[in-house]
Coordinates of C-alpha atoms and ligand atoms in Angstrom, one line a residue:
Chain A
X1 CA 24.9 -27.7 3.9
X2 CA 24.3 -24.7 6.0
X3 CA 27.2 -23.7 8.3
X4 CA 26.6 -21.1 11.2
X5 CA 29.9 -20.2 12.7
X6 CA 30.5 -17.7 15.8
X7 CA 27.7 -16.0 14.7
X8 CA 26.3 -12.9 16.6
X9 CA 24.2 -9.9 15.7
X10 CA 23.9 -6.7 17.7
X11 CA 21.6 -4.1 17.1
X12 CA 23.3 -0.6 18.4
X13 CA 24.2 -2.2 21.7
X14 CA 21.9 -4.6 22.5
X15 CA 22.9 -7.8 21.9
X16 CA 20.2 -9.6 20.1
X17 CA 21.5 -13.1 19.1
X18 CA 24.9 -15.2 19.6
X19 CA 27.2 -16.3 19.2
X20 CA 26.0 -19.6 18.4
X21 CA 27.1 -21.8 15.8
X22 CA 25.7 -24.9 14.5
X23 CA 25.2 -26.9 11.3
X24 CA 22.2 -27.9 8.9
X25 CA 23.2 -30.8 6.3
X26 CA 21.1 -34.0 6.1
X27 CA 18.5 -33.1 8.6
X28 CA 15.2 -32.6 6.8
X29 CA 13.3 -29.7 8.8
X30 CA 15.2 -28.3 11.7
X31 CA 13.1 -26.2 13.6
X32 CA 14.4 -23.5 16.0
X33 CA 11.8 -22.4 18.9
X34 CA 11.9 -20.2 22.0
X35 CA 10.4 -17.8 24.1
X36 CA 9.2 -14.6 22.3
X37 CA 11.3 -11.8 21.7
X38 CA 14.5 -14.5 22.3
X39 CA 16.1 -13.8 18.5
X40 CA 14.1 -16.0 16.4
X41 CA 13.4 -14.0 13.9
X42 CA 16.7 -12.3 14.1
X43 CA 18.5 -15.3 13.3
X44 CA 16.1 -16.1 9.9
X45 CA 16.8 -12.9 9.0
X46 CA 20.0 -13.4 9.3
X47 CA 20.5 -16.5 7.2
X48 CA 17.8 -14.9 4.4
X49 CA 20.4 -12.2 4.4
X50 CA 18.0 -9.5 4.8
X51 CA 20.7 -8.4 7.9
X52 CA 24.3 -8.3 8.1
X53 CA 26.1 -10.2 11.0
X54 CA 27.6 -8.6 13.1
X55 CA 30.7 -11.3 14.2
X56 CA 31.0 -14.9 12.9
X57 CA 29.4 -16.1 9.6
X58 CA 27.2 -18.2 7.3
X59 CA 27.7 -20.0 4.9
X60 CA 25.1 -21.9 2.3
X61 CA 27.2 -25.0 0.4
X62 CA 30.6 -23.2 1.2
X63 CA 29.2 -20.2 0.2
X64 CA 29.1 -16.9 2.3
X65 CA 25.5 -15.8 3.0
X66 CA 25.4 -11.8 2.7
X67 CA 22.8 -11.3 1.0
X68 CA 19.6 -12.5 -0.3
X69 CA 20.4 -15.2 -2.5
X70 CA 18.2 -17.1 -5.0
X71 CA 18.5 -20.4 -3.9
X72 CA 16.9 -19.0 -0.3
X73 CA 13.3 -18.9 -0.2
X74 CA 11.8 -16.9 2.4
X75 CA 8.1 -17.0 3.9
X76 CA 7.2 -14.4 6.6
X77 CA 5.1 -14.8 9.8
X78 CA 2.5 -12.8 7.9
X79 CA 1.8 -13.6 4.0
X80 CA 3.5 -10.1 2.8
X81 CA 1.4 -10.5 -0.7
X82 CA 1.5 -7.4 -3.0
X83 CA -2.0 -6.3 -2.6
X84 CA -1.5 -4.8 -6.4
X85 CA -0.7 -7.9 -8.2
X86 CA -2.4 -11.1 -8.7
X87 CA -2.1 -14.6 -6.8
X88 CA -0.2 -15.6 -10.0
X89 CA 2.5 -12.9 -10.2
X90 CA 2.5 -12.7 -6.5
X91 CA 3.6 -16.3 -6.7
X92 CA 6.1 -15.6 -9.8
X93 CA 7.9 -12.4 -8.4
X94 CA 10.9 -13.8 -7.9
X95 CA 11.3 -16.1 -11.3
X96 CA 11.2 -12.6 -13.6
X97 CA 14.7 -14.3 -14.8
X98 CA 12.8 -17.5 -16.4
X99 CA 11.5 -18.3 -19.7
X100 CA 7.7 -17.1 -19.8
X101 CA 6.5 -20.5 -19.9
X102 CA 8.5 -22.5 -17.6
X103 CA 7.5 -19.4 -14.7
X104 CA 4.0 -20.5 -15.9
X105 CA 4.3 -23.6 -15.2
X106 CA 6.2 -23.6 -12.0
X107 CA 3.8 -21.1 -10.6
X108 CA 0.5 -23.2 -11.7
X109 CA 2.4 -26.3 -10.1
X110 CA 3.3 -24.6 -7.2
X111 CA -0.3 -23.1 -6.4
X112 CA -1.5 -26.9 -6.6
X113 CA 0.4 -27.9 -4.2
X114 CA -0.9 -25.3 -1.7
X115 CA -4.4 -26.6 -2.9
X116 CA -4.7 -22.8 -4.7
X117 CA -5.0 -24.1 -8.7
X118 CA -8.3 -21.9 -9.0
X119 CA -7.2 -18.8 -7.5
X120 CA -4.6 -17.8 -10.0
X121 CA -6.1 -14.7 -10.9
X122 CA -7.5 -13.5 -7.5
X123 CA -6.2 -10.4 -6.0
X124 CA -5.2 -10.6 -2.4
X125 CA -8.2 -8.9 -1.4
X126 CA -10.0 -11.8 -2.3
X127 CA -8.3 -14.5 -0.1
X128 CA -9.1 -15.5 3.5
X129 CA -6.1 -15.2 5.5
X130 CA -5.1 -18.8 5.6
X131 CA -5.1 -19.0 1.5
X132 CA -2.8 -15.8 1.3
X133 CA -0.4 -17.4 3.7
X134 CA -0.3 -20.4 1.5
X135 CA 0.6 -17.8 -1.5
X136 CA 3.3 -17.2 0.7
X137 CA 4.3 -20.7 1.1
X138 CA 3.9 -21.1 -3.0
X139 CA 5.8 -18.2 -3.4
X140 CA 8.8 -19.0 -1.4
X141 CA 8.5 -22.7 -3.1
X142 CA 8.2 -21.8 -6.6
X143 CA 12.1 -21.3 -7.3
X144 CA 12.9 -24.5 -6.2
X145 CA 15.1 -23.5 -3.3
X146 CA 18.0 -25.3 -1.9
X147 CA 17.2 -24.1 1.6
X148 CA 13.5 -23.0 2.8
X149 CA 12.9 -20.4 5.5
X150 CA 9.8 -19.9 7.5
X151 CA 9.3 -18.1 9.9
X152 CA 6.1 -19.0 12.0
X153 CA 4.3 -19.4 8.7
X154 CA 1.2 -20.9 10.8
X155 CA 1.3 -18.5 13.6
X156 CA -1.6 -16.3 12.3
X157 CA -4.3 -19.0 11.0
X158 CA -6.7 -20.6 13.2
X159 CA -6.3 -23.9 15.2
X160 CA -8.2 -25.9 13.0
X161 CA -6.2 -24.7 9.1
X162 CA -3.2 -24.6 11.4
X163 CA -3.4 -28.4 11.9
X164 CA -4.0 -29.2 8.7
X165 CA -1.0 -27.4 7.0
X166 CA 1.7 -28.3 9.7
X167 CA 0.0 -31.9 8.3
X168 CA 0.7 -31.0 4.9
X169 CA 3.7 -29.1 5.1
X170 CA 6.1 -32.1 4.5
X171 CA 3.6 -33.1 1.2
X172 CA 3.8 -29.3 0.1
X173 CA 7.6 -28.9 0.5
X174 CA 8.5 -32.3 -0.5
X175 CA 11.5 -33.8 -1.2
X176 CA 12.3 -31.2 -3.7
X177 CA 13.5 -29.4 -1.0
X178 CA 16.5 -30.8 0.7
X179 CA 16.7 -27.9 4.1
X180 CA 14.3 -26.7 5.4
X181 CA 14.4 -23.9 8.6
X182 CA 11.6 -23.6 10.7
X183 CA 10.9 -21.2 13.4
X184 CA 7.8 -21.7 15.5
X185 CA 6.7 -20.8 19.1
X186 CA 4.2 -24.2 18.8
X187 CA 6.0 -27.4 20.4
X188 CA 3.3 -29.8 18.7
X189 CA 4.4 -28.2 15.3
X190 CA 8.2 -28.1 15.9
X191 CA 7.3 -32.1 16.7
X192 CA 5.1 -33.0 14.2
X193 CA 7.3 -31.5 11.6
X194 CA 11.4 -31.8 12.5
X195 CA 14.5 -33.7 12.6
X196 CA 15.9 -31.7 14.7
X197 CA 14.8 -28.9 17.3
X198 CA 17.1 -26.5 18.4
X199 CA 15.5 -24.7 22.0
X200 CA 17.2 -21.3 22.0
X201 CA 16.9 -18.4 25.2
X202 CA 17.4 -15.2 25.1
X203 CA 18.0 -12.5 24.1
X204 CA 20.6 -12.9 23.3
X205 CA 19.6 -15.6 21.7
X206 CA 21.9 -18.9 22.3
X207 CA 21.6 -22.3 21.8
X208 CA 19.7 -24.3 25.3
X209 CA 19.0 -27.4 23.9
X210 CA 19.7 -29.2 20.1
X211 CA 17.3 -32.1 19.9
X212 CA 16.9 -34.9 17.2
X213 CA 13.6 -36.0 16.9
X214 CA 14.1 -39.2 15.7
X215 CA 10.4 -40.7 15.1
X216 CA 8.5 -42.4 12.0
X217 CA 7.0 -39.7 9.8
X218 CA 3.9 -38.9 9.8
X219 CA 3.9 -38.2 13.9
X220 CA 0.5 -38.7 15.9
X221 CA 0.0 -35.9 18.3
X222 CA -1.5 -38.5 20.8
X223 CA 1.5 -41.3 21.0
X224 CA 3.4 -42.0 23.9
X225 CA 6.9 -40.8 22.4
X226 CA 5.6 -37.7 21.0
X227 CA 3.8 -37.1 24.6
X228 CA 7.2 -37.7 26.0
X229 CA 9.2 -35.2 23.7
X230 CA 6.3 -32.5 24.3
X231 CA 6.9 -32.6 28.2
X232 CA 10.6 -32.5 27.6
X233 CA 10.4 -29.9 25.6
X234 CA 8.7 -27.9 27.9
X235 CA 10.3 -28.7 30.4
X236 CA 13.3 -27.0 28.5
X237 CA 10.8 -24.1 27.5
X238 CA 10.0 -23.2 31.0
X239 CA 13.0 -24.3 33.4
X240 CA 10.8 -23.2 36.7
X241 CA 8.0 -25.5 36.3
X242 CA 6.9 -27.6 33.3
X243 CA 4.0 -28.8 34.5
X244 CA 2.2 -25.2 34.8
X245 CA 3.0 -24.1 31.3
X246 CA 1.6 -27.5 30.0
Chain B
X1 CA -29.4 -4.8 35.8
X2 CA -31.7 -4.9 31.9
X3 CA -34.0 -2.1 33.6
X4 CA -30.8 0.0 34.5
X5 CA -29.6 -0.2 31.1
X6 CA -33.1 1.0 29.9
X7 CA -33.6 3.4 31.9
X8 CA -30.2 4.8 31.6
X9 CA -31.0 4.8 28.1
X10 CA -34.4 6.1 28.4
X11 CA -32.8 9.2 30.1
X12 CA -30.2 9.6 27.7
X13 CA -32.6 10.1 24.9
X14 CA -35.2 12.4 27.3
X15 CA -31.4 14.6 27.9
X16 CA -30.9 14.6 24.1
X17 CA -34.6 15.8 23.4
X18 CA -34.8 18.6 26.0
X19 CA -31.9 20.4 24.6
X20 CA -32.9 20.5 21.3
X21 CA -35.3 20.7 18.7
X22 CA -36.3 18.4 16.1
X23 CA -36.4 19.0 12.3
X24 CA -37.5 16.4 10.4
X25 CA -38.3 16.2 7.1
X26 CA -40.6 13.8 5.6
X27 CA -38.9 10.4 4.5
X28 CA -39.3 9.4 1.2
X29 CA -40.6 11.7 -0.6
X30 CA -37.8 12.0 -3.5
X31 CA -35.5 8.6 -4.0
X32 CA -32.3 9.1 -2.5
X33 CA -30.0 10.3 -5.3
X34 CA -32.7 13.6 -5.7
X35 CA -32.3 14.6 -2.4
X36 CA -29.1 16.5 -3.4
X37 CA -31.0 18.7 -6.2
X38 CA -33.6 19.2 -4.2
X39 CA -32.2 22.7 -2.5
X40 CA -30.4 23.9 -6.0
X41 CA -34.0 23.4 -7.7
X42 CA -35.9 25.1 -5.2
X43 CA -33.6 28.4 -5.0
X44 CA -33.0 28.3 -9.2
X45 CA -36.7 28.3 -9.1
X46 CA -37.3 31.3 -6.3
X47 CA -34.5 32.6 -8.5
X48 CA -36.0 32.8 -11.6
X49 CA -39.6 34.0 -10.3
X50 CA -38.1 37.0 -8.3
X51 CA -36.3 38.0 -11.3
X52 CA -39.3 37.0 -14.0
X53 CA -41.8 39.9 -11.5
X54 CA -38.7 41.9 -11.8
X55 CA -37.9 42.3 -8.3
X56 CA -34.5 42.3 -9.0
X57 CA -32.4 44.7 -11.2
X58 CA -31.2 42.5 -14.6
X59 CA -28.1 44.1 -15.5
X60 CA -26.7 42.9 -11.7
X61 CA -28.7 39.7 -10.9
X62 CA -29.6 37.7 -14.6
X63 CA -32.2 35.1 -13.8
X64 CA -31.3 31.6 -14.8
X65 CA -33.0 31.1 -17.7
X66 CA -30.9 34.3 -18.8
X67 CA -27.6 32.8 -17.9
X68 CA -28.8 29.3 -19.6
X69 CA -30.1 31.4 -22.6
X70 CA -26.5 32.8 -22.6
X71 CA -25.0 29.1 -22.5
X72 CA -27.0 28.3 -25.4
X73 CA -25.6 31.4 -27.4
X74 CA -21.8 30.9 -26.6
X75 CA -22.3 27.4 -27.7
X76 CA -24.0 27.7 -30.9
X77 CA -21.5 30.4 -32.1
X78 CA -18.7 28.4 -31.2
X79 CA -17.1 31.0 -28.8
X80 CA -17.6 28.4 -26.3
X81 CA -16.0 26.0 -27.9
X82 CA -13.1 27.6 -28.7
X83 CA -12.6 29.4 -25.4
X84 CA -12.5 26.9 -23.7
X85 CA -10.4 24.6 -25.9
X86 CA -7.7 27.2 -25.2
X87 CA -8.5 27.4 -21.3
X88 CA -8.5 23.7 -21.2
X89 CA -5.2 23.2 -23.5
X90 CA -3.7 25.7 -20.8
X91 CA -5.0 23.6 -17.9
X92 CA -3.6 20.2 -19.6
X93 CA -0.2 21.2 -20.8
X94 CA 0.7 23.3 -17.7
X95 CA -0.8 19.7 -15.4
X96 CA 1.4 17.8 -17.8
X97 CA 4.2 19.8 -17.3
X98 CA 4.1 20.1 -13.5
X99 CA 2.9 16.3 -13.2
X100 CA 6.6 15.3 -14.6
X101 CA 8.7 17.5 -12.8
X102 CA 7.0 16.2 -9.6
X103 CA 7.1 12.5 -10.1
X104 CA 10.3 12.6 -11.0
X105 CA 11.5 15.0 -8.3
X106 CA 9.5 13.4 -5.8
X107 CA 10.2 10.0 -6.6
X108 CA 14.0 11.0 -6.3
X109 CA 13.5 12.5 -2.4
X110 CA 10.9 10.1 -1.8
X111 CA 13.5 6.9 -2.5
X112 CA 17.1 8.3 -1.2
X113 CA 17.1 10.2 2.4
X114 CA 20.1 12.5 0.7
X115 CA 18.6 13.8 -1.9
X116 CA 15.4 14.7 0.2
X117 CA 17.7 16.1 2.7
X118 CA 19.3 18.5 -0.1
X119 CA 16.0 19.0 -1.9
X120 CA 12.6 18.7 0.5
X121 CA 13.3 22.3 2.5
X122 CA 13.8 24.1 -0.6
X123 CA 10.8 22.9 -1.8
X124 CA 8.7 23.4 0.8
X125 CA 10.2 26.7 1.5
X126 CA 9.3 27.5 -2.4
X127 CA 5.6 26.5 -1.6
X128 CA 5.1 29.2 0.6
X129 CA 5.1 32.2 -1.8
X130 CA 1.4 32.0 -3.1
X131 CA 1.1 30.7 -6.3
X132 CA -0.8 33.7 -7.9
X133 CA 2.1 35.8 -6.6
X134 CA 4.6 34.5 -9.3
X135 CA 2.4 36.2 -12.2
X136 CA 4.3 39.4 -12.0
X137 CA 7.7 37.3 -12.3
X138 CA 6.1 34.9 -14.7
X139 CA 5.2 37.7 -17.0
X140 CA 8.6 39.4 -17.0
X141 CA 10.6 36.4 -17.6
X142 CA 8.1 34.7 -20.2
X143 CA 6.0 37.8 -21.6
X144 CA 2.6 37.7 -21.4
X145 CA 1.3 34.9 -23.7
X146 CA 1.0 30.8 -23.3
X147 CA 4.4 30.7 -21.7
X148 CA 3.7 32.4 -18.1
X149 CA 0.4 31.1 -18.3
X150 CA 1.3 27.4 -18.3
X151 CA 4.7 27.9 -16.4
X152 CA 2.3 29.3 -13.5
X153 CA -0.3 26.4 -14.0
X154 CA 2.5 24.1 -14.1
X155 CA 4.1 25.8 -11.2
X156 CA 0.6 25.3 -9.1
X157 CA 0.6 21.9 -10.0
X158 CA 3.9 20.7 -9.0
X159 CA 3.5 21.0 -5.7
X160 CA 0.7 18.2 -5.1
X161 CA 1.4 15.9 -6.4
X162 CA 5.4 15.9 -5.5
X163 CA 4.1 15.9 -2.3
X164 CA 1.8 13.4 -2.1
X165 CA 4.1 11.1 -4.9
X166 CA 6.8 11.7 -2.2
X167 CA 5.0 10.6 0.6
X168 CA 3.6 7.6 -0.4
X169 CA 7.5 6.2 -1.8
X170 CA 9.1 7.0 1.5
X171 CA 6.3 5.1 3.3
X172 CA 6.7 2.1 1.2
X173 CA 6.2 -0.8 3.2
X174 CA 9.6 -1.7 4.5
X175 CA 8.2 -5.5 4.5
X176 CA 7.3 -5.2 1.0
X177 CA 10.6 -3.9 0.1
X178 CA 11.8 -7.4 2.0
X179 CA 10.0 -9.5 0.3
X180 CA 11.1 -7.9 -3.4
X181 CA 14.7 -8.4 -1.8
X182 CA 14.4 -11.7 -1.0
X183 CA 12.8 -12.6 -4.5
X184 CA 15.4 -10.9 -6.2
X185 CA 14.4 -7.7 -6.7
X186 CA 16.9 -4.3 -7.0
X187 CA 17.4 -1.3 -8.1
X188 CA 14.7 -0.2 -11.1
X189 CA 13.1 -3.4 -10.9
X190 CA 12.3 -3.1 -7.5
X191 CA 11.0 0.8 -7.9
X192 CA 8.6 -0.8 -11.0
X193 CA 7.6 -3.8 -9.1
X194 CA 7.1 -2.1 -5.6
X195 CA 7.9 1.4 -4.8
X196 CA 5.8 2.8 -8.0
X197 CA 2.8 1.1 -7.4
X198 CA 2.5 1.2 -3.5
X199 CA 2.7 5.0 -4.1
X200 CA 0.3 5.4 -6.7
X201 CA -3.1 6.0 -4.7
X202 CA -0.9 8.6 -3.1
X203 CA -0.5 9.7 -6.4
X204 CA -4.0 9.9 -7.4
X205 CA -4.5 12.0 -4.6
X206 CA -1.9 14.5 -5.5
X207 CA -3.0 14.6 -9.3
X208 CA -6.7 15.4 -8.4
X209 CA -5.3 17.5 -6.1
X210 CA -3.0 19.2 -9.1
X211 CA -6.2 19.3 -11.1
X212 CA -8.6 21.1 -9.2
X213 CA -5.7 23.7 -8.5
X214 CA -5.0 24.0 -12.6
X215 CA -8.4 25.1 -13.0
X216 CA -7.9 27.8 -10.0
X217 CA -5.1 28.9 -11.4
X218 CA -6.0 29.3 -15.2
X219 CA -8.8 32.0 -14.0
X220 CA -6.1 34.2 -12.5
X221 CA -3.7 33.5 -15.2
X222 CA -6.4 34.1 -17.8
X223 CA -8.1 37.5 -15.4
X224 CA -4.4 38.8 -15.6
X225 CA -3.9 39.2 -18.9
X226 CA -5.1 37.3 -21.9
X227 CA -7.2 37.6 -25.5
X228 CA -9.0 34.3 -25.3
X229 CA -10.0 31.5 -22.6
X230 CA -12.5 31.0 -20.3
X231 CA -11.0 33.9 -18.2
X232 CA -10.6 36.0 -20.6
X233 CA -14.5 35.9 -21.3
X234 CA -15.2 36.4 -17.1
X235 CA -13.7 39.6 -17.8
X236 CA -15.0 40.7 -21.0
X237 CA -18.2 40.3 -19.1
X238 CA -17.5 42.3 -16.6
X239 CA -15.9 44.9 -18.7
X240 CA -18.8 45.4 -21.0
X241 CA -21.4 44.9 -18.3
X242 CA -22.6 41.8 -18.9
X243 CA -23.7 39.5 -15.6
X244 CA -25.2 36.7 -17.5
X245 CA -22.1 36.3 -19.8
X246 CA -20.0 36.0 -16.3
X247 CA -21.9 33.6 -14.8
X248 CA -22.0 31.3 -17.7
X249 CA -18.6 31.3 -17.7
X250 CA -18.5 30.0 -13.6
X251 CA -20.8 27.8 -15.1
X252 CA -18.1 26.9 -17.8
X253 CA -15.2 26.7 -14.9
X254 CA -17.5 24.4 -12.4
X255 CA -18.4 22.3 -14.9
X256 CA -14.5 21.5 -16.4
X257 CA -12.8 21.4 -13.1
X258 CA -15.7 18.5 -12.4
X259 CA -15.7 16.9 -14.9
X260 CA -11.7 16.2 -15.2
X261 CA -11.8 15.5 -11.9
X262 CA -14.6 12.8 -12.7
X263 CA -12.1 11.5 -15.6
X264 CA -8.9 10.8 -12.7
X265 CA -11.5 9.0 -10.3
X266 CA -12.3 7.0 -13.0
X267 CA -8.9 6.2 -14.5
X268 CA -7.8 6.2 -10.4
X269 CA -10.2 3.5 -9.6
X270 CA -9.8 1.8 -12.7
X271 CA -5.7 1.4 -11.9
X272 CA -6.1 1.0 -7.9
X273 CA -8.7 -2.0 -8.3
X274 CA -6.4 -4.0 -6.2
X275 CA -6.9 -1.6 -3.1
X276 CA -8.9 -2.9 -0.6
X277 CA -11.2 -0.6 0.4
X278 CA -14.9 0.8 0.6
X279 CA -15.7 1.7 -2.6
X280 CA -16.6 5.0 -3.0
X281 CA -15.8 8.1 -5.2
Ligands
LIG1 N1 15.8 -3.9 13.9 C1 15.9 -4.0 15.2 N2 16.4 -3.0 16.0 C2 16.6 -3.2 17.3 N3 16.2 -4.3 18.0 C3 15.7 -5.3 17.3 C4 15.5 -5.2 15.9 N4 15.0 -6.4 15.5 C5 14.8 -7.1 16.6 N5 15.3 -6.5 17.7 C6 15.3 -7.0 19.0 O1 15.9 -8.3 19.0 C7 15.2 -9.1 19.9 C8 14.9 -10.4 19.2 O2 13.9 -10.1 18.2 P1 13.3 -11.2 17.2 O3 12.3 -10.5 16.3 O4 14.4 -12.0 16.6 O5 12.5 -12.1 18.3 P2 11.7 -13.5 18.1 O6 12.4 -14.5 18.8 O7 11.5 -13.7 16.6 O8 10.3 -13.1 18.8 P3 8.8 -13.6 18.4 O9 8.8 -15.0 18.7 O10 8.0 -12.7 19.3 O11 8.7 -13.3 16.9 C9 14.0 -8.4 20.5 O12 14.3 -8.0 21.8 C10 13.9 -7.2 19.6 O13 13.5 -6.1 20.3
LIG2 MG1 9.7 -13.6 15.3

């Protein structure tokens, strides 16, 4: 369960996020979106422990969050791969802890799932962008997190790819996963993907809107429910006039 | 609006040609990779049939065949060889020596904003005083054998490459550095897994850099003061009179400082394989 309780962050004095608090426990894939520039990122960070709060607290199964922890796995808008190691130990970097052939083996399982198996021993310079943001996704899977963070992990591959993994996303993470956090700026992702959709504004960012999306898995983009959710949400998105933004 | 842009064009070209004049030479005549010889040839050549109808006066301009002849003789009476075995064992403990200090020193500054605060202005207020200027000092502390030779090399060298090794650690990626965090990563792990080799094309840089100044700097070192070396033989040309035996020995010096210099490229592109960019040397 991930508790967020008063939490706010300022940077100097510009209040960035909060406070806001809410709570992640059975909910599959909650997925936080908002306008750009509202604290999205801010608040992954946040929970990744990769910044310090600066009021209120997190906590990860009763746990405080203040720092990055292992059972957090992080992927980045942008893939973030170490152009000087291969897709394997790109993949492994965080497992240096493990036995050297169960890291093998959950880095080989882990590229398979991201439809990677025979790109092992590529160097990042070798991958199209889409493939080195699935490293990314393999490489925040690989430990077998408790909680999975992604931030916009779509954001930068084309329409067509982009489709495909928000379609395969749930397959990818499975149930191995039981939380997983998912920023986005894309409604029809947020849709097809979550539980439950948190619409923040800001900054500083605060809690609009916390939506359960309670529809049959896998979603069609073109049913009537979905239709209705999108237009609500956008609605929520931009307050002045739905309708124009959609 | 096409004939605009022609004509606009036209003009440009017609501008271009007035001012100027054309040289061309003819395409093709020598592959690509010749083209480069083709000047040092030609003048070796002129070179050697000025001096050949004695035009010029020996005993200041040898011809080449003179200075190769020379080459020839150093080599087979092993004064070559042993010359430059000392020059080069100057050249490689003195790199080695100032290699170390500056990784470690610059990996230190280059990591934590204290210690480059306490150290970086004393280092770049050290790198002012010309290199060649410590000899005198050099000397006195270390006498006038190896020691002040390589503690100047060394000297020379240091300041490269902690510069460049610092550079490239305190421009790490800061999203890099993330990414190690969130996988796990700190403290020497972190430096091995990341920081070390994100900086080491800026390390490359600084050790070729270190190189070609070792090789500067063993000629005065060696001019100042010494029985054997490459140097040492520039001057015992000069003292006894002997042009061809002096320009052998720039031959000596131009061909050493290349050739290590091919030895880090290779070893540098070898290690940054993973970079992602044009290849060239
Ligand atoms: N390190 C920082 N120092 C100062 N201000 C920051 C810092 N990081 C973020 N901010 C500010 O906090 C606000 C929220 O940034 P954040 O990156 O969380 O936005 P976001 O919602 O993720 O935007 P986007 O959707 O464009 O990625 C922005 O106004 C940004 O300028
Ligand atoms: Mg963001």
């Amino acid at each position: 369960m991930l508790e967020i309780r008063d939490l706010a962050k300022s940077f100097g004095s510009f209040a960035a996020l909060g406070p806001m608090s809410f709570t992640l426990d059975r909910e599959h894939v909650l997925t936080v979106i908002g306008p750009s520039g509202c604290g999205k990122s801010t608040l992954l960070r946040l929970v990744a422990g990769l910044e310090t709060a600066t009021r209120g607290d997190i906590r990860l199964d009763g746990t405080p969050v203040d720092g990055p922890r292992s059972e957090i796995g992080v992927a980045f808008q942008d893939p973030r791969l170490m152009p000087w190691l291969d897709v394997r130990r790109n993949v492994g970097l965080g497992l240096w802890r493990w036995p050297a052939a169960e890291r093998a083996a959950a880095v080989d399982a882990a590229l398979a799932k991201v439809s990677l198996t025979g790109f092992a021993d590529a160097l990042p310079k070798q991958l199209s962008g889409g493939m080195a943001q699935r490293v990314g996704l393999a490489r925040a899977l690989v430990g077998r997190p408790r909680l999975l963070l992604l931030d916009e992990p779509f954001a930068a591959l084309d329409p067509l790819t982009r489709m495909r993994m928000q379609d395969h996303l749930l397959d990818i993470v499975g149930g191995e996963v039981p939380n997983v956090l998912l920023i986005t700026h894309d409604i029809e992702e947020a849709i097809v993907l979550s539980d439950r959709i948190i619409v923040l504004d800001g900054p500083p960012a605060r809690i609009r809107r916390d939506v359960v999306v309670d529809l049959p898995k896998p979603r069609k983009r073109t049913s009537a429910a979905f239709q209705e959710i999108k237009e609500f949400l956008l609605g929520e998105l931009f307050p002045a006039d739905g309708r124009l933004a959609a | 609006m096409t004939d605009i842009v022609t004509d606009a064009g036209a003009s440009l070209a017609a501008g271009r040609g007035r001012g100027g004049f054309r040289l061309r030479l003819p395409r093709g005549v020598l592959p690509h990779g010749w083209r480069a010889l083709a000047l040092p040839l030609a003048v070796l050549a002129a070179w050697q049939a000025v001096g050949a109808l004695g035009w010029t006066d020996a005993t200041l301009l040898p011809t080449p065949l003179a200075v190769l002849g020379e080459l020839v003789r150093l080599a087979t009476s092993g004064e070559l060889l042993s010359n430059l075995a000392v020059s080069f064992r100057r050249v490689m403990l003195g790199f080695a020596a100032g290699t170390l200090v500056a990784t470690a020193l610059g990996a230190l500054t280059g990591y934590s904003l204290q210690w480059r605060a306490y150290l970086d202005p004393s280092v770049h207020a050290l790198r002012t005083i010309p290199g060649l200027a410590w000899i005198p000092m050099f000397i006195l502390w270390l006498g006038i054998d190896e020691g002040s030779k390589i503690a100047l090399i060394a000297l020379a060298n240091f300041f490269p490459t902690y510069l460049n090794f610092m550079s490239g650690i305190a421009r790490v990626d800061r999203k890099l550095i993330e990414v190690g965090r969130v996988n796990g990563l700190a403290g020497a792990r972190l430096v091995g897994t990341i920081l070390l080799p994100y900086s080491l094309p800026f390390l490359f840089v600084g050790l070729r850099q270190s190189m070609g100044v070792a090789w500067l700097v063993v000629v005065g070192a060696e001019l100042m003061g010494a029985s054997s070396g490459i140097g040492y033989m520039l001057m015992d040309g000069e003292m006894t009179g002997r042009p061809h035996l002096v320009m052998a020995c720039m031959i000596v010096f131009a061909l050493s400082g290349k050739s290590t210099d091919m030895i880090l490229a290779a070893i540098s592109r070898r290690v940054l394989r993973w970079q992602d960019t044009v290849e060239k040397d």
